[in-house]
């Protein structure tokens, strides 16, 4: 469906760009992308697989990405300083991002939805299940972690691949960087889709790539701390999916998430890294749809 814009969303009153895919009468699935990602960052084939399994998929740009509100007047973010303990420049936290999600559901007239998030999106989804339990019918946390610094750690090469040094100076450089990053962050057990990675990167750049916004999102993650204790209170049926070969967030992050949430199902995918290989789209969609069906029966 065509992109739309929700106005005055949540307590912050921001604008949120979103798309809806599938039959509105099917169970709604809100999908939350990671740092710097946009609604176009989700592989279209994965979305199609979810729709084919009877889900009404809602994609959106988080604040500071794409066509949603960018907080350009917020303090200049310093990720290194935040990691060293200086949180003076933090403009918002994962709680604010979760409140944006709940506000988007309000705008769409949805009392609740199934929620799936990847990477930082998984952290937002977890926070939403913790702080807005009545809004989350089921939780799928993918390639994410708990906020405990002892688990889900990134290796140095992964952090460099995410953007060390000067930012790309052009659309072509940005797309080239995204393709190079796949060689580090991608899934070694599957043939890489370099053309798909380039196409998604070009669309992200065209819709409003914002390095400062990415940094604000990153310090939001740092400032939000460890969710492990609060994850033990999550009541939504939960599925945790993690790649065995994820170097952005080590698989220990997924294992810790599943261990913290009562009754959570853990799926560790051999050969999967920090992306969604097209070979896995049918299986991932089937697992998410199965969770949705179980949760719908239990409502």
Short mmCIF file of C-alpha atoms in Angstrom, two decimals:
data_model
loop_
_atom_site.label_atom_id
_atom_site.label_comp_id
_atom_site.label_asym_id
_atom_site.label_seq_id
_atom_site.Cartn_x
_atom_site.Cartn_y
_atom_site.Cartn_z
CA UNK A 1 0.00 0.00 0.00
CA UNK A 2 1.04 3.61 -0.42
CA UNK A 3 3.03 5.39 2.24
CA UNK A 4 0.96 7.48 4.65
CA UNK A 5 1.78 9.98 7.38
CA UNK A 6 0.42 9.88 10.93
CA UNK A 7 0.38 13.24 12.72
CA UNK A 8 0.71 14.10 16.41
CA UNK A 9 1.76 10.57 17.34
CA UNK A 10 2.26 9.60 20.97
CA UNK A 11 3.28 11.79 23.91
CA UNK A 12 5.96 13.49 21.78
CA UNK A 13 3.43 14.53 19.12
CA UNK A 14 5.71 13.49 16.25
CA UNK A 15 4.97 12.64 12.63
CA UNK A 16 5.39 9.00 11.61
CA UNK A 17 5.56 7.69 8.05
CA UNK A 18 4.05 4.22 7.66
CA UNK A 19 2.78 1.63 5.20
CA UNK A 20 0.18 -1.11 5.62
CA UNK A 21 0.36 -4.38 3.69
CA UNK A 22 -2.30 -7.07 3.48
CA UNK A 23 -5.91 -7.33 4.59
CA UNK A 24 -6.77 -4.89 7.43
CA UNK A 25 -9.08 -7.56 8.84
CA UNK A 26 -6.14 -9.91 9.42
CA UNK A 27 -4.18 -9.83 12.71
CA UNK A 28 -1.97 -6.71 12.75
CA UNK A 29 1.81 -7.10 12.93
CA UNK A 30 3.84 -3.98 13.74
CA UNK A 31 7.42 -4.37 12.51
CA UNK A 32 10.18 -2.23 14.04
CA UNK A 33 13.51 -1.78 12.25
CA UNK A 34 16.93 -1.16 13.82
CA UNK A 35 19.29 1.82 14.06
CA UNK A 36 19.17 3.99 10.96
CA UNK A 37 16.72 1.62 9.31
CA UNK A 38 13.50 2.64 7.64
CA UNK A 39 10.31 0.97 6.52
CA UNK A 40 12.04 0.23 3.20
CA UNK A 41 14.83 -1.61 5.05
CA UNK A 42 12.58 -4.64 5.50
CA UNK A 43 13.03 -7.04 2.55
CA UNK A 44 9.90 -6.88 0.43
CA UNK A 45 9.96 -10.63 0.00
CA UNK A 46 9.80 -11.20 3.74
CA UNK A 47 6.87 -8.81 4.04
CA UNK A 48 5.10 -10.65 1.21
CA UNK A 49 5.65 -13.99 2.97
CA UNK A 50 4.06 -12.59 6.14
CA UNK A 51 1.08 -11.20 4.23
CA UNK A 52 0.65 -14.54 2.46
CA UNK A 53 0.32 -16.17 5.87
CA UNK A 54 -2.62 -14.00 6.83
CA UNK A 55 -0.98 -11.06 8.60
CA UNK A 56 -1.70 -7.36 8.20
CA UNK A 57 1.84 -5.92 8.23
CA UNK A 58 2.53 -2.37 9.40
CA UNK A 59 5.93 -0.88 8.56
CA UNK A 60 7.10 2.56 9.69
CA UNK A 61 10.02 4.93 10.06
CA UNK A 62 11.11 5.47 13.67
CA UNK A 63 11.77 9.03 14.74
CA UNK A 64 15.06 10.34 13.32
CA UNK A 65 14.76 8.16 10.21
CA UNK A 66 13.19 8.37 6.78
CA UNK A 67 10.07 10.50 6.45
CA UNK A 68 9.25 10.63 10.16
CA UNK A 69 10.17 13.51 12.47
CA UNK A 70 13.90 14.24 12.78
CA UNK A 71 15.00 15.94 16.01
CA UNK A 72 17.47 18.27 14.33
CA UNK A 73 17.43 20.75 17.23
CA UNK A 74 18.36 18.07 19.79
CA UNK A 75 21.85 18.01 21.35
CA UNK A 76 24.62 16.74 19.10
CA UNK A 77 25.01 13.04 19.97
CA UNK A 78 28.41 11.63 20.98
CA UNK A 79 28.27 7.83 21.00
CA UNK A 80 31.76 7.42 22.47
CA UNK A 81 30.98 9.81 25.31
CA UNK A 82 27.69 8.05 26.01
CA UNK A 83 29.48 4.70 26.17
CA UNK A 84 31.88 6.27 28.68
CA UNK A 85 28.94 7.30 30.87
CA UNK A 86 28.17 10.86 29.72
CA UNK A 87 24.45 10.84 28.94
CA UNK A 88 24.01 14.62 28.92
CA UNK A 89 23.29 14.68 25.18
CA UNK A 90 20.61 11.95 25.21
CA UNK A 91 17.48 13.25 23.49
CA UNK A 92 15.26 10.22 24.15
CA UNK A 93 15.37 6.58 25.25
CA UNK A 94 13.91 3.27 24.13
CA UNK A 95 10.91 4.07 26.33
CA UNK A 96 10.16 7.10 24.15
CA UNK A 97 10.51 5.01 21.00
CA UNK A 98 8.15 2.39 22.47
CA UNK A 99 5.67 5.15 23.29
CA UNK A 100 5.87 6.27 19.64
CA UNK A 101 4.85 2.75 18.63
CA UNK A 102 1.90 2.72 21.00
CA UNK A 103 0.93 6.15 19.69
CA UNK A 104 1.03 4.88 16.10
CA UNK A 105 -1.35 2.07 17.08
CA UNK A 106 -3.68 4.73 18.53
CA UNK A 107 -3.58 6.67 15.26
CA UNK A 108 -4.40 3.50 13.33
CA UNK A 109 -7.29 2.70 15.65
CA UNK A 110 -5.65 -0.44 17.00
CA UNK A 111 -5.93 -1.28 20.67
CA UNK A 112 -3.14 -3.82 20.32
CA UNK A 113 -0.98 -5.59 17.76
CA UNK A 114 1.56 -8.34 17.39
CA UNK A 115 4.99 -6.71 17.51
CA UNK A 116 8.20 -7.84 15.84
CA UNK A 117 11.51 -5.99 15.96
CA UNK A 118 15.00 -6.49 14.58
CA UNK A 119 18.23 -5.33 16.26
CA UNK A 120 17.40 -2.01 17.98
CA UNK A 121 13.85 -2.68 16.83
CA UNK A 122 13.89 -5.81 18.97
CA UNK A 123 14.89 -3.69 21.96
CA UNK A 124 12.01 -1.28 21.26
CA UNK A 125 9.62 -4.23 20.90
CA UNK A 126 10.85 -5.65 24.23
CA UNK A 127 10.38 -2.25 25.88
CA UNK A 128 6.90 -1.97 24.45
CA UNK A 129 5.99 -5.40 25.88
CA UNK A 130 7.37 -4.32 29.26
CA UNK A 131 5.87 -0.83 29.47
CA UNK A 132 2.70 -1.22 27.35
CA UNK A 133 1.75 -4.86 27.96
CA UNK A 134 -1.87 -4.39 26.94
CA UNK A 135 -0.82 -3.19 23.50
CA UNK A 136 1.34 -6.22 22.62
CA UNK A 137 -0.46 -9.42 21.61
CA UNK A 138 2.79 -11.25 20.91
CA UNK A 139 6.47 -10.34 20.84
CA UNK A 140 9.06 -11.42 18.27
CA UNK A 141 12.58 -10.25 19.10
CA UNK A 142 15.08 -10.83 16.28
CA UNK A 143 18.89 -10.42 16.27
CA UNK A 144 18.64 -8.34 19.44
CA UNK A 145 19.70 -8.43 23.09
CA UNK A 146 18.70 -7.46 26.63
CA UNK A 147 20.88 -4.43 27.27
CA UNK A 148 23.09 -6.42 29.63
CA UNK A 149 26.61 -5.46 28.49
CA UNK A 150 27.93 -8.94 29.26
CA UNK A 151 25.81 -10.54 26.50
CA UNK A 152 25.09 -9.81 22.86
CA UNK A 153 28.41 -8.06 22.40
CA UNK A 154 29.58 -6.74 19.02
CA UNK A 155 32.98 -7.58 17.66
CA UNK A 156 35.31 -4.78 16.56
CA UNK A 157 34.98 -5.56 12.86
CA UNK A 158 31.19 -5.31 13.09
CA UNK A 159 31.38 -1.89 14.73
CA UNK A 160 33.74 -0.66 12.03
CA UNK A 161 31.41 -1.99 9.34
CA UNK A 162 28.57 0.01 10.86
CA UNK A 163 30.35 3.23 9.99
CA UNK A 164 33.73 4.29 11.28
CA UNK A 165 35.50 7.31 9.86
CA UNK A 166 34.01 9.95 7.58
CA UNK A 167 30.40 9.40 6.50
CA UNK A 168 29.74 8.57 2.85
CA UNK A 169 29.71 11.69 0.69
CA UNK A 170 27.22 10.47 -1.89
CA UNK A 171 24.40 8.05 -2.60
CA UNK A 172 26.82 5.75 -4.42
CA UNK A 173 29.31 5.75 -1.55
CA UNK A 174 26.53 5.01 0.92
CA UNK A 175 25.29 2.06 -1.15
CA UNK A 176 28.87 0.81 -1.60
CA UNK A 177 29.36 0.92 2.18
CA UNK A 178 26.15 -1.05 2.73
CA UNK A 179 27.29 -3.76 0.33
CA UNK A 180 30.72 -3.95 1.99
CA UNK A 181 29.06 -4.16 5.41
CA UNK A 182 27.15 -7.24 4.29
CA UNK A 183 30.43 -9.12 3.93
CA UNK A 184 30.97 -8.58 7.68
CA UNK A 185 27.46 -8.48 9.13
CA UNK A 186 25.67 -10.79 6.73
CA UNK A 187 24.94 -14.49 6.90
CA UNK A 188 27.93 -16.70 6.02
CA UNK A 189 25.72 -19.75 5.57
CA UNK A 190 23.73 -18.25 2.71
CA UNK A 191 24.43 -16.67 -0.67
CA UNK A 192 24.41 -12.88 -0.17
CA UNK A 193 21.86 -10.77 -2.01
CA UNK A 194 24.17 -7.89 -2.90
CA UNK A 195 21.75 -6.37 -5.39
CA UNK A 196 18.98 -6.33 -2.79
CA UNK A 197 21.28 -4.77 -0.20
CA UNK A 198 22.28 -2.03 -2.65
CA UNK A 199 18.69 -1.32 -3.68
CA UNK A 200 17.51 -1.00 -0.07
CA UNK A 201 20.48 1.23 0.80
CA UNK A 202 19.72 3.53 -2.13
CA UNK A 203 16.10 3.83 -1.03
CA UNK A 204 17.18 4.62 2.55
CA UNK A 205 19.53 7.32 1.28
CA UNK A 206 16.88 8.83 -0.98
CA UNK A 207 14.24 8.93 1.77
CA UNK A 208 16.42 10.78 4.26
CA UNK A 209 19.56 9.11 5.56
CA UNK A 210 20.50 10.98 8.76
CA UNK A 211 23.85 10.13 10.44
CA UNK A 212 23.08 12.39 13.42
CA UNK A 213 19.69 10.69 13.78
CA UNK A 214 21.40 7.30 13.81
CA UNK A 215 23.70 8.54 16.57
CA UNK A 216 20.73 9.80 18.59
CA UNK A 217 19.14 6.36 18.26
CA UNK A 218 22.40 4.71 19.33
CA UNK A 219 22.74 6.81 22.48
CA UNK A 220 19.07 6.06 23.23
CA UNK A 221 20.01 2.38 23.36
CA UNK A 222 23.02 3.09 25.59
CA UNK A 223 21.01 5.28 27.96
CA UNK A 224 18.26 2.69 28.38
CA UNK A 225 20.39 0.15 30.21
CA UNK A 226 19.71 -3.47 31.07
CA UNK A 227 16.15 -4.81 30.64
CA UNK A 228 16.80 -8.33 31.97
CA UNK A 229 14.91 -7.94 35.23
CA UNK A 230 11.92 -6.27 33.61
CA UNK A 231 11.79 -8.85 30.82
CA UNK A 232 10.83 -11.39 33.47
CA UNK A 233 7.47 -9.59 33.74
CA UNK A 234 6.61 -9.84 30.03
CA UNK A 235 3.30 -11.64 29.60
CA UNK A 236 3.02 -11.65 25.79
CA UNK A 237 3.76 -14.95 24.02
CA UNK A 238 7.32 -14.49 22.84
CA UNK A 239 9.55 -15.78 20.05
CA UNK A 240 13.28 -14.99 19.99
CA UNK A 241 15.12 -15.48 16.68
CA UNK A 242 18.88 -15.10 16.46
CA UNK A 243 21.57 -16.03 13.99
CA UNK A 244 24.29 -18.34 15.27
CA UNK A 245 26.79 -16.27 13.24
CA UNK A 246 25.64 -12.77 14.23
CA UNK A 247 28.70 -10.58 14.87
CA UNK A 248 26.74 -7.38 15.50
CA UNK A 249 24.95 -8.89 18.49
CA UNK A 250 26.44 -12.20 19.58
CA UNK A 251 23.94 -15.05 19.88
CA UNK A 252 24.32 -14.84 23.67
CA UNK A 253 22.05 -11.77 23.47
CA UNK A 254 19.22 -13.79 21.97
CA UNK A 255 19.75 -16.61 24.43
CA UNK A 256 19.66 -14.17 27.35
CA UNK A 257 16.46 -12.59 26.02
CA UNK A 258 14.72 -15.95 25.74
CA UNK A 259 15.95 -16.98 29.19
CA UNK A 260 14.57 -13.80 30.73
CA UNK A 261 11.06 -13.89 29.20
CA UNK A 262 8.83 -16.54 30.80
CA UNK A 263 7.93 -19.27 28.32
CA UNK A 264 9.78 -17.69 25.40
CA UNK A 265 10.65 -19.86 22.41
CA UNK A 266 14.25 -19.54 21.20
CA UNK A 267 15.20 -20.27 17.60
CA UNK A 268 18.93 -20.11 16.79
CA UNK A 269 19.47 -20.22 13.02
CA UNK A 270 22.74 -21.75 11.87
CA UNK A 271 24.53 -19.73 9.21
CA UNK A 272 22.46 -16.59 9.86
CA UNK A 273 24.17 -13.30 10.71
CA UNK A 274 22.75 -9.81 11.22
CA UNK A 275 20.46 -9.73 8.20
CA UNK A 276 17.56 -11.58 6.60
CA UNK A 277 18.81 -13.92 3.83
CA UNK A 278 16.12 -14.49 1.21
CA UNK A 279 16.52 -18.26 1.68
CA UNK A 280 15.14 -17.85 5.22
CA UNK A 281 12.15 -15.64 4.44
CA UNK A 282 9.59 -18.48 4.23
CA UNK A 283 10.76 -20.10 7.46
CA UNK A 284 10.98 -16.84 9.42
CA UNK A 285 7.53 -15.79 8.22
CA UNK A 286 6.09 -19.21 9.10
CA UNK A 287 7.49 -19.02 12.63
CA UNK A 288 6.16 -15.52 13.23
CA UNK A 289 2.76 -16.45 11.79
CA UNK A 290 2.62 -19.55 14.01
CA UNK A 291 3.27 -17.39 17.08
CA UNK A 292 0.52 -15.00 15.99
CA UNK A 293 -1.93 -17.87 15.58
CA UNK A 294 -1.12 -19.22 19.05
CA UNK A 295 -1.50 -15.81 20.59
CA UNK A 296 -4.78 -15.12 18.79
CA UNK A 297 -6.21 -18.38 20.08
CA UNK A 298 -5.23 -17.42 23.60
CA UNK A 299 -6.88 -14.01 23.53
#
